GROMACS .gro file of C-alpha atoms in nm:
model
  216
    1MET     CA    1  -0.458   1.245  -2.339
    2ASN     CA    2  -0.318   1.555  -2.152
    3VAL     CA    3  -0.125   1.384  -1.862
    4GLU     CA    4  -0.134   1.694  -1.663
    5ILE     CA    5  -0.517   1.755  -1.700
    6ALA     CA    6  -0.584   1.368  -1.623
    7ARG     CA    7  -0.332   1.399  -1.320
    8ARG     CA    8  -0.540   1.689  -1.168
    9GLN     CA    9  -0.869   1.523  -1.225
   10MET     CA   10  -0.734   1.210  -1.069
   11ILE     CA   11  -0.645   1.397  -0.759
   12GLU     CA   12  -0.952   1.628  -0.729
   13GLN     CA   13  -1.204   1.414  -0.848
   14GLN     CA   14  -1.104   1.084  -0.698
   15VAL     CA   15  -0.871   1.130  -0.430
   16ARG     CA   16  -1.012   1.460  -0.253
   17ALA     CA   17  -1.332   1.352  -0.330
   18TRP     CA   18  -1.289   1.043  -0.117
   19GLU     CA   19  -1.168   1.270   0.206
   20VAL     CA   20  -0.803   1.276   0.134
   21LEU     CA   21  -0.742   1.652   0.245
   22ASP     CA   22  -0.371   1.602   0.379
   23ASP     CA   23  -0.178   1.852   0.110
   24ARG     CA   24   0.120   1.647   0.187
   25VAL     CA   25  -0.043   1.330   0.083
   26LEU     CA   26  -0.200   1.540  -0.224
   27GLY     CA   27   0.143   1.693  -0.317
   28ALA     CA   28   0.325   1.317  -0.344
   29LEU     CA   29   0.049   1.184  -0.572
   30ALA     CA   30   0.090   1.503  -0.768
   31GLN     CA   31   0.453   1.476  -0.799
   32VAL     CA   32   0.517   1.113  -0.873
   33ARG     CA   33   0.447   1.029  -1.229
   34ARG     CA   34   0.176   0.743  -1.207
   35GLU     CA   35   0.211   0.696  -1.571
   36LEU     CA   36   0.569   0.573  -1.567
   37PHE     CA   37   0.474   0.279  -1.301
   38VAL     CA   38   0.166   0.115  -1.529
   39PRO     CA   39   0.234  -0.165  -1.774
   40GLN     CA   40   0.270  -0.043  -2.118
   41GLY     CA   41  -0.044  -0.199  -2.246
   42TYR     CA   42  -0.280  -0.015  -1.961
   43ARG     CA   43  -0.118   0.310  -1.988
   44GLU     CA   44  -0.446   0.475  -2.089
   45LEU     CA   45  -0.593   0.367  -1.752
   46ALA     CA   46  -0.313   0.545  -1.538
   47PHE     CA   47  -0.538   0.808  -1.400
   48ALA     CA   48  -0.865   0.597  -1.386
   49ASP     CA   49  -1.070   0.526  -1.093
   50THR     CA   50  -0.979   0.115  -1.102
   51GLN     CA   51  -0.719  -0.104  -0.999
   52ILE     CA   52  -0.477  -0.194  -1.284
   53PRO     CA   53  -0.344  -0.541  -1.363
   54LEU     CA   54   0.014  -0.653  -1.295
   55GLY     CA   55   0.041  -1.024  -1.366
   56HIS     CA   56   0.025  -1.304  -1.131
   57GLY     CA   57  -0.307  -1.191  -1.017
   58GLN     CA   58  -0.203  -0.872  -0.865
   59PHE     CA   59  -0.287  -0.517  -0.916
   60MET     CA   60  -0.215  -0.127  -0.864
   61LEU     CA   61  -0.453  -0.019  -0.613
   62ALA     CA   62  -0.712   0.255  -0.741
   63PRO     CA   63  -0.568   0.615  -0.671
   64LYS     CA   64  -0.836   0.688  -0.407
   65VAL     CA   65  -0.721   0.401  -0.178
   66GLU     CA   66  -0.373   0.494  -0.207
   67GLY     CA   67  -0.479   0.831  -0.126
   68ARG     CA   68  -0.667   0.699   0.202
   69PHE     CA   69  -0.379   0.469   0.288
   70LEU     CA   70  -0.105   0.755   0.277
   71GLN     CA   71  -0.335   0.989   0.488
   72ALA     CA   72  -0.425   0.706   0.743
   73LEU     CA   73  -0.047   0.640   0.805
   74GLU     CA   74   0.029   1.021   0.938
   75LEU     CA   75   0.379   0.974   0.791
   76ASN     CA   76   0.683   1.190   0.893
   77PRO     CA   77   1.009   1.279   0.774
   78ALA     CA   78   1.174   1.051   1.019
   79ASP     CA   79   0.966   0.748   0.965
   80GLN     CA   80   1.113   0.413   0.828
   81VAL     CA   81   0.847   0.236   0.638
   82LEU     CA   82   0.765  -0.104   0.528
   83GLU     CA   83   0.571  -0.163   0.240
   84ILE     CA   84   0.421  -0.515   0.181
   85GLY     CA   85   0.348  -0.594  -0.175
   86THR     CA   86   0.589  -0.341  -0.416
   87GLY     CA   87   0.378  -0.432  -0.749
   88SER     CA   88   0.471  -0.143  -0.985
   89GLY     CA   89   0.681   0.064  -0.755
   90PHE     CA   90   0.420   0.364  -0.749
   91PHE     CA   91   0.291   0.338  -0.392
   92ALA     CA   92   0.652   0.298  -0.267
   93ALA     CA   93   0.732   0.613  -0.446
   94CYS     CA   94   0.465   0.788  -0.269
   95LEU     CA   95   0.562   0.663   0.074
   96SER     CA   96   0.926   0.794  -0.033
   97ARG     CA   97   0.792   1.148  -0.062
   98LEU     CA   98   0.671   1.133   0.300
   99ALA     CA   99   0.919   0.966   0.478
  100ALA     CA  100   1.277   0.900   0.547
  101THR     CA  101   1.328   0.554   0.401
  102VAL     CA  102   1.109   0.283   0.238
  103HIS     CA  103   1.160  -0.076   0.243
  104SER     CA  104   0.918  -0.280   0.052
  105LEU     CA  105   0.880  -0.661   0.001
  106GLU     CA  106   0.746  -0.829  -0.340
  107ILE     CA  107   0.692  -1.202  -0.360
  108PHE     CA  108   0.726  -1.216  -0.735
  109PRO     CA  109   1.094  -1.150  -0.884
  110ASP     CA  110   0.964  -1.011  -1.207
  111LEU     CA  111   0.752  -0.759  -1.034
  112SER     CA  112   1.039  -0.674  -0.804
  113SER     CA  113   1.250  -0.599  -1.119
  114PHE     CA  114   0.978  -0.406  -1.275
  115ALA     CA  115   0.921  -0.219  -0.958
  116GLN     CA  116   1.302  -0.136  -0.954
  117GLU     CA  117   1.324  -0.005  -1.321
  118ASN     CA  118   1.018   0.203  -1.253
  119LEU     CA  119   1.176   0.349  -0.927
  120ARG     CA  120   1.507   0.427  -1.124
  121ALA     CA  121   1.359   0.579  -1.439
  122SER     CA  122   1.160   0.788  -1.210
  123GLY     CA  123   1.460   0.910  -1.002
  124VAL     CA  124   1.304   0.800  -0.667
  125SER     CA  125   1.553   0.745  -0.403
  126GLY     CA  126   1.498   0.635  -0.049
  127VAL     CA  127   1.311   0.292  -0.169
  128HIS     CA  128   1.499  -0.056  -0.108
  129VAL     CA  129   1.282  -0.348  -0.303
  130GLU     CA  130   1.356  -0.697  -0.153
  131THR     CA  131   1.201  -1.001  -0.310
  132ARG     CA  132   1.089  -1.202  -0.046
  133ASP     CA  133   0.745  -1.358   0.089
  134ALA     CA  134   0.611  -1.121   0.355
  135MET     CA  135   0.478  -1.399   0.551
  136THR     CA  136   0.814  -1.486   0.673
  137LEU     CA  137   0.834  -1.141   0.830
  138ASP     CA  138   0.952  -1.131   1.199
  139ASP     CA  139   0.999  -0.820   1.436
  140SER     CA  140   1.370  -0.828   1.437
  141ARG     CA  141   1.335  -0.506   1.265
  142ARG     CA  142   1.064  -0.230   1.344
  143PHE     CA  143   0.911   0.029   1.170
  144GLY     CA  144   0.746   0.366   1.246
  145ALA     CA  145   0.462   0.276   0.968
  146ILE     CA  146   0.362  -0.046   0.778
  147ALA     CA  147   0.133  -0.066   0.443
  148VAL     CA  148  -0.008  -0.419   0.360
  149THR     CA  149  -0.106  -0.351  -0.012
  150GLY     CA  150  -0.281  -0.699  -0.024
  151SER     CA  151  -0.560  -0.816   0.191
  152LEU     CA  152  -0.564  -1.041   0.474
  153PRO     CA  153  -0.852  -1.285   0.447
  154VAL     CA  154  -0.799  -1.325   0.864
  155TYR     CA  155  -0.598  -1.055   1.060
  156ASP     CA  156  -0.240  -1.170   1.095
  157ARG     CA  157  -0.049  -1.024   1.392
  158ARG     CA  158   0.313  -1.042   1.272
  159PHE     CA  159   0.256  -0.719   1.112
  160GLU     CA  160   0.181  -0.517   1.419
  161ARG     CA  161   0.457  -0.665   1.627
  162ALA     CA  162   0.695  -0.502   1.342
  163LEU     CA  163   0.602  -0.165   1.447
  164GLU     CA  164   0.760   0.052   1.672
  165ILE     CA  165   0.579   0.174   2.002
  166GLY     CA  166   0.357   0.474   1.821
  167GLY     CA  167   0.407   0.320   1.488
  168ARG     CA  168   0.114   0.301   1.247
  169LEU     CA  169  -0.008  -0.025   1.044
  170VAL     CA  170  -0.310   0.025   0.740
  171VAL     CA  171  -0.434  -0.332   0.626
  172VAL     CA  172  -0.750  -0.452   0.456
  173VAL     CA  173  -0.904  -0.748   0.620
  174GLY     CA  174  -1.181  -0.995   0.529
  175GLN     CA  175  -1.323  -1.156   0.215
  176PRO     CA  176  -1.525  -1.031  -0.076
  177PRO     CA  177  -1.788  -0.891  -0.110
  178VAL     CA  178  -1.683  -0.681   0.164
  179MET     CA  179  -1.347  -0.612   0.356
  180GLU     CA  180  -1.267  -0.368   0.605
  181ALA     CA  181  -0.943  -0.140   0.580
  182ARG     CA  182  -0.805  -0.093   0.938
  183LEU     CA  183  -0.537   0.150   1.091
  184VAL     CA  184  -0.366  -0.008   1.405
  185ARG     CA  185  -0.168   0.176   1.636
  186ARG     CA  186   0.095   0.019   1.864
  187ALA     CA  187   0.049   0.197   2.210
  188SER     CA  188   0.293   0.020   2.393
  189GLU     CA  189   0.511  -0.342   2.397
  190THR     CA  190   0.195  -0.540   2.467
  191GLN     CA  191  -0.083  -0.299   2.315
  192TRP     CA  192  -0.264  -0.229   2.001
  193VAL     CA  193  -0.525  -0.034   1.923
  194GLN     CA  194  -0.723  -0.067   1.582
  195GLU     CA  195  -0.969   0.160   1.396
  196SER     CA  196  -1.187   0.089   1.098
  197LEU     CA  197  -1.106   0.330   0.823
  198PHE     CA  198  -1.348   0.234   0.499
  199GLU     CA  199  -1.476  -0.057   0.351
  200THR     CA  200  -1.319  -0.184  -0.033
  201VAL     CA  201  -1.225  -0.492  -0.197
  202ILE     CA  202  -0.859  -0.579  -0.267
  203GLU     CA  203  -0.669  -0.896  -0.370
  204PRO     CA  204  -0.521  -1.123  -0.080
  205LEU     CA  205  -0.180  -1.130  -0.017
  206VAL     CA  206  -0.018  -1.446  -0.162
  207ASN     CA  207   0.018  -1.699   0.091
  208ALA     CA  208  -0.167  -1.510   0.363
  209PRO     CA  209  -0.382  -1.724   0.628
  210GLN     CA  210  -0.720  -1.840   0.504
  211ALA     CA  211  -1.034  -1.855   0.733
  212PRO     CA  212  -1.131  -2.212   0.822
  213ARG     CA  213  -1.341  -2.377   0.582
  214PHE     CA  214  -1.644  -2.555   0.659
  215LEU     CA  215  -1.752  -2.910   0.552
  216PHE     CA  216  -2.107  -3.036   0.558
   0.00000   0.00000   0.00000
């Protein structure tokens, strides 16, 4: 596999084709070496239009979904970003290309270590990885942007409360077979505005609240 050709094809045939047109986002996806963040046994799938298994039922998001998330966040160089679900560290590395700092939470210690090793090997700075359950998050610290890389079966407001005024949150809400990616903006201390982005299906966030089950 010619890695650079495969990378360009990923960007042009998957990401740009899915209406990701922001040059800064496309540049970040081109500059971060995705193949270095993929588990060894899946390196041949590094640029494929698919999710990649990481263990614990977790996956790297498909490149086009990562691109749409990055574009929707409208990041600027002064933003402090929170990522929920570090995984392999690739998405955090892309976020770091577009923002000032990235604080990333990962519940599984081995994935946290894997991501940190990948980030160091790739020369990525500006990313702090913390091993922590995101469902313990409060609003004691606020962020300019938040990306939740696992889905929420039912919407949980704890993440939007951690936004600065003017901050943006991207999150996938719902259950298979159809989930909705949403952009949430904080308009004031008491107001948030939601926008539907696209439909997709990704694995749920560990310990996320579940929809009520009806018993007959």
